PDB file of N, CA and C in Angstrom:
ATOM      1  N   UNK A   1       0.847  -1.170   0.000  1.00  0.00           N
ATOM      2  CA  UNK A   1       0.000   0.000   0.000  1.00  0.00           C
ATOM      3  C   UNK A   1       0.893   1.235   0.000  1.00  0.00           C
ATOM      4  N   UNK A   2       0.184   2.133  -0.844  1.00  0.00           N
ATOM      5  CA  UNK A   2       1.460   3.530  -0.982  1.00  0.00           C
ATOM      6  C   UNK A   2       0.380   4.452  -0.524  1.00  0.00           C
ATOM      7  N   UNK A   3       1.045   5.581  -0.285  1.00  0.00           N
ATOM      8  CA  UNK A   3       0.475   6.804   0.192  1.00  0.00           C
ATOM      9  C   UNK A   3       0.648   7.748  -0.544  1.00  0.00           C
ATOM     10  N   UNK A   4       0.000   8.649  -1.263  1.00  0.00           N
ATOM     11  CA  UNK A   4       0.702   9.635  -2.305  1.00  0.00           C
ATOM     12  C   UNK A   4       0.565  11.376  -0.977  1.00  0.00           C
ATOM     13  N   UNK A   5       0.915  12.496  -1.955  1.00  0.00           N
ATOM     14  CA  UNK A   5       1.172  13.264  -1.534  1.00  0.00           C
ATOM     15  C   UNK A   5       0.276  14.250  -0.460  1.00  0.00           C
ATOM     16  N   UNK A   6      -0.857  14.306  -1.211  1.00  0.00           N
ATOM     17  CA  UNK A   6      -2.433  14.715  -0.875  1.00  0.00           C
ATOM     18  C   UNK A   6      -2.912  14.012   0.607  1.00  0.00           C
ATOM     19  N   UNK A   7      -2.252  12.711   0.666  1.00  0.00           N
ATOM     20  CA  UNK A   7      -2.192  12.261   1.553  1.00  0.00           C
ATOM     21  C   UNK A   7      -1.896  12.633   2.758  1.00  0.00           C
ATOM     22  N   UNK A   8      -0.392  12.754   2.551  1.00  0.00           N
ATOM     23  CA  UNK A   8       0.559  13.346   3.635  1.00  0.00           C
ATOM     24  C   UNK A   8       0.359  14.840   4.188  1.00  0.00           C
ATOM     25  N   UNK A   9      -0.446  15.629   3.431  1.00  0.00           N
ATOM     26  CA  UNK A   9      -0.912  17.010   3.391  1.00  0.00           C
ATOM     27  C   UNK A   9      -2.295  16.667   4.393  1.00  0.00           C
ATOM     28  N   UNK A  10      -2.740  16.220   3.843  1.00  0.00           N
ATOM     29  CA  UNK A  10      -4.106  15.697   4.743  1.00  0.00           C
ATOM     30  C   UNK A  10      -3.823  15.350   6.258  1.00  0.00           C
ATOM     31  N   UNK A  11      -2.966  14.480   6.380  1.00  0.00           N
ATOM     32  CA  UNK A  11      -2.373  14.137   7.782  1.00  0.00           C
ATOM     33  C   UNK A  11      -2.189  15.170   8.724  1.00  0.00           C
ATOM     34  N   UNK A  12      -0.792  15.963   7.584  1.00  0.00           N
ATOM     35  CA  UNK A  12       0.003  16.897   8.388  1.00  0.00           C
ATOM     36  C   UNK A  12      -1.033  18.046   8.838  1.00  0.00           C
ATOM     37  N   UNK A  13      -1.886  18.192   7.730  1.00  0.00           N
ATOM     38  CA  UNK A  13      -3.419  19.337   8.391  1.00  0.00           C
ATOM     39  C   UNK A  13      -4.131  19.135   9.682  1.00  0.00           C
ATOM     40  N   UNK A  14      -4.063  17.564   9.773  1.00  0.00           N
ATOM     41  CA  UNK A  14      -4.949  17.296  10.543  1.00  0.00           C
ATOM     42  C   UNK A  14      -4.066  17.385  12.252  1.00  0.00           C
ATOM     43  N   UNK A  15      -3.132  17.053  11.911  1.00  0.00           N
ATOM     44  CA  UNK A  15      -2.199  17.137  13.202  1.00  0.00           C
ATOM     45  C   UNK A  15      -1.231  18.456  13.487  1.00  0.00           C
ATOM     46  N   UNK A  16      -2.044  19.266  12.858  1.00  0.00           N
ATOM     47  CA  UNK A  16      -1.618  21.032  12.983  1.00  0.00           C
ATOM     48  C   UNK A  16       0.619  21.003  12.681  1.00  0.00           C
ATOM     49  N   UNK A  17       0.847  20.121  11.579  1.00  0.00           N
ATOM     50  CA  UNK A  17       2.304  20.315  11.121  1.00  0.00           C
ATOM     51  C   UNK A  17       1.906  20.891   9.331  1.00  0.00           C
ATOM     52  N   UNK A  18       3.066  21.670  10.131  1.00  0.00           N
ATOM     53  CA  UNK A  18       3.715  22.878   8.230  1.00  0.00           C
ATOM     54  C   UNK A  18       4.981  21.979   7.772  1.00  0.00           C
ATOM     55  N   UNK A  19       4.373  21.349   6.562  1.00  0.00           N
ATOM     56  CA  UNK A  19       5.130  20.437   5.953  1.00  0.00           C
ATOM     57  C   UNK A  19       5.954  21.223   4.499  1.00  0.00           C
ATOM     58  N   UNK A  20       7.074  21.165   4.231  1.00  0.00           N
ATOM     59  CA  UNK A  20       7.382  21.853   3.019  1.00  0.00           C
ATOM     60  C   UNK A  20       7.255  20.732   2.003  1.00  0.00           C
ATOM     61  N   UNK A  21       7.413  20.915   1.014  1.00  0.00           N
ATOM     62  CA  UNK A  21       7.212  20.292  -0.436  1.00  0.00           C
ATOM     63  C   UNK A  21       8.100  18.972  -0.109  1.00  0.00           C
ATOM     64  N   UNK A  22       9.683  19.236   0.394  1.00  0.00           N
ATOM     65  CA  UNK A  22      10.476  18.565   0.307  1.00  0.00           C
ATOM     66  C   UNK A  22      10.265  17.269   1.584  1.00  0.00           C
ATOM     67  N   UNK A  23       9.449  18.057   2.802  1.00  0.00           N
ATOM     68  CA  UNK A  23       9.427  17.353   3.908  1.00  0.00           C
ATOM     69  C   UNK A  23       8.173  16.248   3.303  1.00  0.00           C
ATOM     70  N   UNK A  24       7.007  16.384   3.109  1.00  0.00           N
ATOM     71  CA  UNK A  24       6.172  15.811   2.496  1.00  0.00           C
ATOM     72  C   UNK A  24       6.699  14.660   1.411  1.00  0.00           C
ATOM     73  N   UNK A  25       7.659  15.054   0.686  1.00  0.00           N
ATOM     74  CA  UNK A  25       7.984  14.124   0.002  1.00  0.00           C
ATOM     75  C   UNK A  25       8.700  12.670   0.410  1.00  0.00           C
ATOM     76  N   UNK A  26       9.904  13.370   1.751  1.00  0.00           N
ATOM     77  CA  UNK A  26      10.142  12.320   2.293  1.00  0.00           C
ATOM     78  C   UNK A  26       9.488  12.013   3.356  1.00  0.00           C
ATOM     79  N   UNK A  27       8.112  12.397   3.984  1.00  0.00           N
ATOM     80  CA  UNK A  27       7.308  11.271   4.949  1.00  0.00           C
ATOM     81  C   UNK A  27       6.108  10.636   4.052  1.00  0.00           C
ATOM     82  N   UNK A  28       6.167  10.987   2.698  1.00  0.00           N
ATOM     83  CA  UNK A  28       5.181   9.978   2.097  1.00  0.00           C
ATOM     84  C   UNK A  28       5.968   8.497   1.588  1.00  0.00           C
ATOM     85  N   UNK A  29       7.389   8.803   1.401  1.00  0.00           N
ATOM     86  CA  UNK A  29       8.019   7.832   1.148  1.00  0.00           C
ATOM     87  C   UNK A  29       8.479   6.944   2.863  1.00  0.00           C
ATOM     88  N   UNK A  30       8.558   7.400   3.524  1.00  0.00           N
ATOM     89  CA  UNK A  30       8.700   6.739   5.047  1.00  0.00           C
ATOM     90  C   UNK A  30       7.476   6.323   5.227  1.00  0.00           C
ATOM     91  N   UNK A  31       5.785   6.864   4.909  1.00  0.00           N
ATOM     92  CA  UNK A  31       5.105   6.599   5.660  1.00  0.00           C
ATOM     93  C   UNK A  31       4.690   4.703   4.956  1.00  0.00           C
ATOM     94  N   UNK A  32       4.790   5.516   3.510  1.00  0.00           N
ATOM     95  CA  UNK A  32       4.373   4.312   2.700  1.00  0.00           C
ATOM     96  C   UNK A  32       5.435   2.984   2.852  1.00  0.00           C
ATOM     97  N   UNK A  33       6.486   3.304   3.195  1.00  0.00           N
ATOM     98  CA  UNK A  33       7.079   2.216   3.696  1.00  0.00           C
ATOM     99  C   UNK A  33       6.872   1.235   4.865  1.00  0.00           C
ATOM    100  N   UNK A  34       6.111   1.871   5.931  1.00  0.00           N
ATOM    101  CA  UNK A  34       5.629   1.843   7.123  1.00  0.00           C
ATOM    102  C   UNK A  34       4.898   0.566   6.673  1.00  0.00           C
ATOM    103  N   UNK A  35       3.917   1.342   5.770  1.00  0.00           N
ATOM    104  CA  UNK A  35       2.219   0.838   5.914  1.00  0.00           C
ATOM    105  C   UNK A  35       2.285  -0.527   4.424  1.00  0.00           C
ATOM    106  N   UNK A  36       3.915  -0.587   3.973  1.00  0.00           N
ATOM    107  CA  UNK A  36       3.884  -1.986   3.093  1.00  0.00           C
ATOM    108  C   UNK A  36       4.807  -2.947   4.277  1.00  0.00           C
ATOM    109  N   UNK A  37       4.988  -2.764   4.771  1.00  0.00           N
ATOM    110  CA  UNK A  37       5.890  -3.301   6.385  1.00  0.00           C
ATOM    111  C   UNK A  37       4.378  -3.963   7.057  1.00  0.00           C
ATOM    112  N   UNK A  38       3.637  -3.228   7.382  1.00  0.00           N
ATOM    113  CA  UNK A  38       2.379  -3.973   8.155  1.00  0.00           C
ATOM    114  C   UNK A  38       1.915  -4.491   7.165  1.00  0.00           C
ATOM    115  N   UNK A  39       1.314  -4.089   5.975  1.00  0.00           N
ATOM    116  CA  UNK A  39       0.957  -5.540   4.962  1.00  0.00           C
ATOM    117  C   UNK A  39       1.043  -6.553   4.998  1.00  0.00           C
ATOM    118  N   UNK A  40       2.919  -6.288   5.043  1.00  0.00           N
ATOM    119  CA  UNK A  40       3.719  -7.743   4.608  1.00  0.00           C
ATOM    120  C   UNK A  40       3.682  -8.567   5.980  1.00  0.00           C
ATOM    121  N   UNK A  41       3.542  -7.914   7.114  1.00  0.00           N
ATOM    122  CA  UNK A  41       3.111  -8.670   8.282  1.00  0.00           C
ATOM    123  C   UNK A  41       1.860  -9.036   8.555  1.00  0.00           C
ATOM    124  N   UNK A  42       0.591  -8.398   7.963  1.00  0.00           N
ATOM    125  CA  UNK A  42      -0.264  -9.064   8.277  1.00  0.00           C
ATOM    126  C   UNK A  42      -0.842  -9.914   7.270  1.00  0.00           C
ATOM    127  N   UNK A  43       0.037 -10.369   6.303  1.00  0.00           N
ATOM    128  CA  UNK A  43      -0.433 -11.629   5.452  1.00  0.00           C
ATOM    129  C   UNK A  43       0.327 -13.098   5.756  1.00  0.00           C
ATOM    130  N   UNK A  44       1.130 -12.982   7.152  1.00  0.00           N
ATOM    131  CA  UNK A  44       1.580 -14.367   7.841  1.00  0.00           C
ATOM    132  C   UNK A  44       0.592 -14.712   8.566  1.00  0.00           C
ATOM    133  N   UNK A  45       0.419 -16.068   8.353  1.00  0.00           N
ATOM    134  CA  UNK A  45      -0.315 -17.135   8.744  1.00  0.00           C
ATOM    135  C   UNK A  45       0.335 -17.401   9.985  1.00  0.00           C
ATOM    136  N   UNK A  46      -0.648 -16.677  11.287  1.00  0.00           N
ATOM    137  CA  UNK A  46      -0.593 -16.722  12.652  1.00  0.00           C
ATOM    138  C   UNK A  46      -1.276 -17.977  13.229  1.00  0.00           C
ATOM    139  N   UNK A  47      -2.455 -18.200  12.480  1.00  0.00           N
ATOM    140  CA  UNK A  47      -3.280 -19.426  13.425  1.00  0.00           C
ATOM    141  C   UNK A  47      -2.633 -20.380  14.420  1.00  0.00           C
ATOM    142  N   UNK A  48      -2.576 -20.935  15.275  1.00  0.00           N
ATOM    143  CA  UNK A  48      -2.162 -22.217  16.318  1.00  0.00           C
ATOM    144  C   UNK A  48      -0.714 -20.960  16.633  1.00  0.00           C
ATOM    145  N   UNK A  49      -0.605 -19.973  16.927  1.00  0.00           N
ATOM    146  CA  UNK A  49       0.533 -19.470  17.266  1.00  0.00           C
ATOM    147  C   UNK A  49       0.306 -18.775  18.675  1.00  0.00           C
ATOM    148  N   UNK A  50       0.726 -19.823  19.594  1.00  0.00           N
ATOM    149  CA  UNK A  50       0.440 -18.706  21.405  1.00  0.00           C
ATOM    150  C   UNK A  50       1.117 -17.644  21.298  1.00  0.00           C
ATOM    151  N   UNK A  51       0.347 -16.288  21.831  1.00  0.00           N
ATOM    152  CA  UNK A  51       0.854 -15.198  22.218  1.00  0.00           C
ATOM    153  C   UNK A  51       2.495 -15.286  23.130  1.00  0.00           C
ATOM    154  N   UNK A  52       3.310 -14.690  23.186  1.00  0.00           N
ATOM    155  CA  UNK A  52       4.598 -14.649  24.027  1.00  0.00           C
ATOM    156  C   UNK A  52       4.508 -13.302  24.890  1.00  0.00           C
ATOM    157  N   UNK A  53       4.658 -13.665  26.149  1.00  0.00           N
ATOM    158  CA  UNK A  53       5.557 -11.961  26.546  1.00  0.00           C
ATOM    159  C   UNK A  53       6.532 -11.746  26.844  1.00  0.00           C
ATOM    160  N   UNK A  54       7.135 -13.192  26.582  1.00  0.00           N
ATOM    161  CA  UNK A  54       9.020 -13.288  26.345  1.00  0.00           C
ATOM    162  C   UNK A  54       9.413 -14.122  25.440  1.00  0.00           C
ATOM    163  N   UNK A  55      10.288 -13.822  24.364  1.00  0.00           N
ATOM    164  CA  UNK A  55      10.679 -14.543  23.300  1.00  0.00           C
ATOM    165  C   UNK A  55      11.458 -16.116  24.374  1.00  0.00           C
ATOM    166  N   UNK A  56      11.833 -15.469  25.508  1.00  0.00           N
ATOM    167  CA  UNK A  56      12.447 -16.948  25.711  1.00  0.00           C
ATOM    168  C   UNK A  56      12.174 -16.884  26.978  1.00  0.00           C
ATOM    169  N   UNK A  57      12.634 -18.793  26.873  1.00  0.00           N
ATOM    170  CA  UNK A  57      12.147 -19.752  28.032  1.00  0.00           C
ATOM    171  C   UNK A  57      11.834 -19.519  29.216  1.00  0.00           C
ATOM    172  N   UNK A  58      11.884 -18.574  29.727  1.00  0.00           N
ATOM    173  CA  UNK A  58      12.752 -18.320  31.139  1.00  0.00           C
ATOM    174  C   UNK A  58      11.507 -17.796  32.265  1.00  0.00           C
ATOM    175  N   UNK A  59      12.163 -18.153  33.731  1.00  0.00           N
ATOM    176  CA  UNK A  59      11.386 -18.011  34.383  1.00  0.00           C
ATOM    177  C   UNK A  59      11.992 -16.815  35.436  1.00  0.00           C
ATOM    178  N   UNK A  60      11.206 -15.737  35.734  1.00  0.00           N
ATOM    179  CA  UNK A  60      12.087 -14.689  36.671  1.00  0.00           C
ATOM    180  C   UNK A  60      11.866 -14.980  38.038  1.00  0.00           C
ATOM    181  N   UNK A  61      13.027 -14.704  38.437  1.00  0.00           N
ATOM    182  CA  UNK A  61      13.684 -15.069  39.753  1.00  0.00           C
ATOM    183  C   UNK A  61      13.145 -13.829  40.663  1.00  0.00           C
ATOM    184  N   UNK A  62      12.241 -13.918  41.484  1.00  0.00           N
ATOM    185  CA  UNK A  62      12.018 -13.237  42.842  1.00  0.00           C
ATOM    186  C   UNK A  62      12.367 -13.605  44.110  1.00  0.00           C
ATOM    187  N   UNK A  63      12.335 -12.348  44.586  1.00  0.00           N
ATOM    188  CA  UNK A  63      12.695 -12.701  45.919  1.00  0.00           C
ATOM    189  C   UNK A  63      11.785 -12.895  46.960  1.00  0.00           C
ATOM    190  N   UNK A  64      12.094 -13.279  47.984  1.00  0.00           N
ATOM    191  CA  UNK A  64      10.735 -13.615  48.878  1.00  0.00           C
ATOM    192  C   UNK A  64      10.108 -12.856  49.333  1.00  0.00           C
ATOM    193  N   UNK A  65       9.105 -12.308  49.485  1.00  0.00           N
ATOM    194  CA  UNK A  65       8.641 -11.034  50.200  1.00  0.00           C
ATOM    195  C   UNK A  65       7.905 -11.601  51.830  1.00  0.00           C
ATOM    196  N   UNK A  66       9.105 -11.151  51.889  1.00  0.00           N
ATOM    197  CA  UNK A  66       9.243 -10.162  53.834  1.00  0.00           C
ATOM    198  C   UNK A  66       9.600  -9.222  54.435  1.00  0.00           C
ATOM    199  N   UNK A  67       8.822  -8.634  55.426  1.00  0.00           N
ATOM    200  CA  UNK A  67       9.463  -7.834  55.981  1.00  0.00           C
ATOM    201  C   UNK A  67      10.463  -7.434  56.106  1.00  0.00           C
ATOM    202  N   UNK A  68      11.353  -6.495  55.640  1.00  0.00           N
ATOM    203  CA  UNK A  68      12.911  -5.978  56.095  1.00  0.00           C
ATOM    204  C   UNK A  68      13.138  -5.110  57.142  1.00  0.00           C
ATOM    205  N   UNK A  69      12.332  -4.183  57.057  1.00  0.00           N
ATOM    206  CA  UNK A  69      11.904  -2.743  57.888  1.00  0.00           C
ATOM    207  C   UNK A  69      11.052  -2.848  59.291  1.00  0.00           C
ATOM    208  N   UNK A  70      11.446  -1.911  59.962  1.00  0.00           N
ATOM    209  CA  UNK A  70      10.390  -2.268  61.338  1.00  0.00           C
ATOM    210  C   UNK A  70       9.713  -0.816  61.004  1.00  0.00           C
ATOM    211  N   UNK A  71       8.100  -1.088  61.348  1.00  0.00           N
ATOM    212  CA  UNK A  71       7.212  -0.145  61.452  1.00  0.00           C
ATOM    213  C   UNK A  71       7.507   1.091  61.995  1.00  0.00           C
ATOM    214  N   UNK A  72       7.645   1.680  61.362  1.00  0.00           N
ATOM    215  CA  UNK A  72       8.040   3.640  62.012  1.00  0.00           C
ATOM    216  C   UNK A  72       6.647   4.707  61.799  1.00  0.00           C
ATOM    217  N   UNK A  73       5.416   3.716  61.286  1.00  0.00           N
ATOM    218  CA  UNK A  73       4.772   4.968  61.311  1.00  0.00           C
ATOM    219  C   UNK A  73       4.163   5.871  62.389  1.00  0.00           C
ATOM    220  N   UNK A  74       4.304   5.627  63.718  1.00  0.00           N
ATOM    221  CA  UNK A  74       4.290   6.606  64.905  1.00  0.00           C
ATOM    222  C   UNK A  74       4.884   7.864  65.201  1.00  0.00           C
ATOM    223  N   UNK A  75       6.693   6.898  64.659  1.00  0.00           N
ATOM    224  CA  UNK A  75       7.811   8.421  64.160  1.00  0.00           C
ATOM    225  C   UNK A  75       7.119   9.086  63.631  1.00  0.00           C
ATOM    226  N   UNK A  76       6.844   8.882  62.153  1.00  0.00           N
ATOM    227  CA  UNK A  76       6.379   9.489  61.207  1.00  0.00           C
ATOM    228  C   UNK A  76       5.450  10.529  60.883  1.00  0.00           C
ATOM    229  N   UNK A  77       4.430  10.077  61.468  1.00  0.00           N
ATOM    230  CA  UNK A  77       3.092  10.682  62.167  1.00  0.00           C
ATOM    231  C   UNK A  77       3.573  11.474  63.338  1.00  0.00           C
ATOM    232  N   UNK A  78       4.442  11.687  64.239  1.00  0.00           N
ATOM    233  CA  UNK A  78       4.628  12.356  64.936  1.00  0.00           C
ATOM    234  C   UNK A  78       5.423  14.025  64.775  1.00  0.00           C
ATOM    235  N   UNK A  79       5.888  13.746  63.289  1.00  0.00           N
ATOM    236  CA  UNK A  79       6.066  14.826  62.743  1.00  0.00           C
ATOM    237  C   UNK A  79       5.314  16.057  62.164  1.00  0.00           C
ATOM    238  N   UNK A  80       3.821  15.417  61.662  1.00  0.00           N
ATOM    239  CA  UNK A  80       3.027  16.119  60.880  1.00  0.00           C
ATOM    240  C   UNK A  80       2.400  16.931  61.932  1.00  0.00           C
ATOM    241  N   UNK A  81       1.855  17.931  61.281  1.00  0.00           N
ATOM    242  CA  UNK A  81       1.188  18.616  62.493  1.00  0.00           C
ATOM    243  C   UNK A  81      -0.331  18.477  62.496  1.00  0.00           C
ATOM    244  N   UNK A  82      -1.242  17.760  62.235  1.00  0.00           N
ATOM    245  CA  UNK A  82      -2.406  17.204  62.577  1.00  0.00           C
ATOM    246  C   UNK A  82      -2.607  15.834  61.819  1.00  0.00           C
ATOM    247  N   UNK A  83      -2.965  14.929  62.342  1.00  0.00           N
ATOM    248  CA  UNK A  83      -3.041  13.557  62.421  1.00  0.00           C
ATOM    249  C   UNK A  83      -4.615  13.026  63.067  1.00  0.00           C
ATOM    250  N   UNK A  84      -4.989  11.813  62.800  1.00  0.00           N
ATOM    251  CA  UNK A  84      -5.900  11.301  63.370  1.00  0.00           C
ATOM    252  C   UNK A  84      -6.414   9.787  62.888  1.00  0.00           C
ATOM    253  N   UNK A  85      -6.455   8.945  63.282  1.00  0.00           N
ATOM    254  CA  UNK A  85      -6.510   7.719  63.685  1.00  0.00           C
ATOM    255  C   UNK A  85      -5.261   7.261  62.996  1.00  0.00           C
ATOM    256  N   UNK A  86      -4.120   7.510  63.047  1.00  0.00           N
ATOM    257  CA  UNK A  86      -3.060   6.998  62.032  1.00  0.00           C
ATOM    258  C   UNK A  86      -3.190   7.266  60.830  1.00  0.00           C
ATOM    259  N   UNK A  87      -4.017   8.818  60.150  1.00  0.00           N
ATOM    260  CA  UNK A  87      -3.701   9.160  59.281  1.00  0.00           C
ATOM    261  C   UNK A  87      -2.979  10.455  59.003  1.00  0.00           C
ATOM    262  N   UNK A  88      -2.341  10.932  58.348  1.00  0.00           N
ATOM    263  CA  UNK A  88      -1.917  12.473  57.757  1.00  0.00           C
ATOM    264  C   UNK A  88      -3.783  13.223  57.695  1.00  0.00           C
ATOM    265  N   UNK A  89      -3.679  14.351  58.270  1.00  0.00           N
ATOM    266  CA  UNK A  89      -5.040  14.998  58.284  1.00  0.00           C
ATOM    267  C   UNK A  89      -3.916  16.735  57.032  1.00  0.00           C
ATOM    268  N   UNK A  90      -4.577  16.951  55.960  1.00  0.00           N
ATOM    269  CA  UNK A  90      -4.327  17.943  55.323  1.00  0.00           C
ATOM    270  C   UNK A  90      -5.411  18.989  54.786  1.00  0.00           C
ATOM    271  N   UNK A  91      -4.909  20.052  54.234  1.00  0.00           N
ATOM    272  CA  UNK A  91      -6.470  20.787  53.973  1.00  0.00           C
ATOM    273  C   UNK A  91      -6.957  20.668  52.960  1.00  0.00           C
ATOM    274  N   UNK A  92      -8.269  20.914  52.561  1.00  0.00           N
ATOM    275  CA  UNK A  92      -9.082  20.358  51.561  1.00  0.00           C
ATOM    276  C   UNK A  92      -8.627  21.384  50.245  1.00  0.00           C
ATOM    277  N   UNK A  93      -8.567  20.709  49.005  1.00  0.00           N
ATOM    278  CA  UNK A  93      -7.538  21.682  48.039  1.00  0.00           C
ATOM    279  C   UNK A  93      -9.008  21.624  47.435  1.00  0.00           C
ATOM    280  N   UNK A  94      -9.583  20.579  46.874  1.00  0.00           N
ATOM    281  CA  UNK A  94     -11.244  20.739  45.856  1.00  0.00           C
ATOM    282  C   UNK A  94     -12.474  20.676  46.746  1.00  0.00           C
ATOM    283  N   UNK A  95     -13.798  21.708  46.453  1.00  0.00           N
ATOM    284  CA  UNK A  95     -14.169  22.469  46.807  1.00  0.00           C
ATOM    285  C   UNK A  95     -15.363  21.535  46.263  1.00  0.00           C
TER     286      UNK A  95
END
């Protein structure tokens, strides 16, 4: 699939860009390259093909989740200057 010029003018209108003669010329030739690139990909025969969200085998390594830290939010809270049931109390910004 190609894109001619009228094209690329149309685009660039629509997405508020000032294209010169010369710029137009080379994003109709980039774009149309683009859009024979997805063609040529979407005429492979995908059927029986599982989705991937990693090209390979592999399984990621985590770590265990536990505790590292001891609870400080009393410190914490003892800094702010109004608090209440263990929360930060701040002033109302929306109306």
């Amino acid at each position: 699939m190609s894109i001619d010029k009228q094209d690329v003018q149309k685009i660039a209108h629509l997405a508020r860009l000032a294209l010169t003669e010369e710029d137009a010329m080379q994003y109709q030739h980039s774009l149309s390259s683009v859009l024979s690139l997805v063609e040529q990909m979407q005429s492979v025969d995908t059927d029986g093909v599982a989705p991937l969200s990693n090209p390979l085998e592999m399984t990621q390594r985590l770590r265990e989740d536990e505790v590292t830290e001891v609870n400080q939010r009393d410190a914490f809270l003892a800094n702010a200057p109004q608090t209440e049931a263990g929360l930060f109390l701040v002033p109302q910004v929306i109306e």
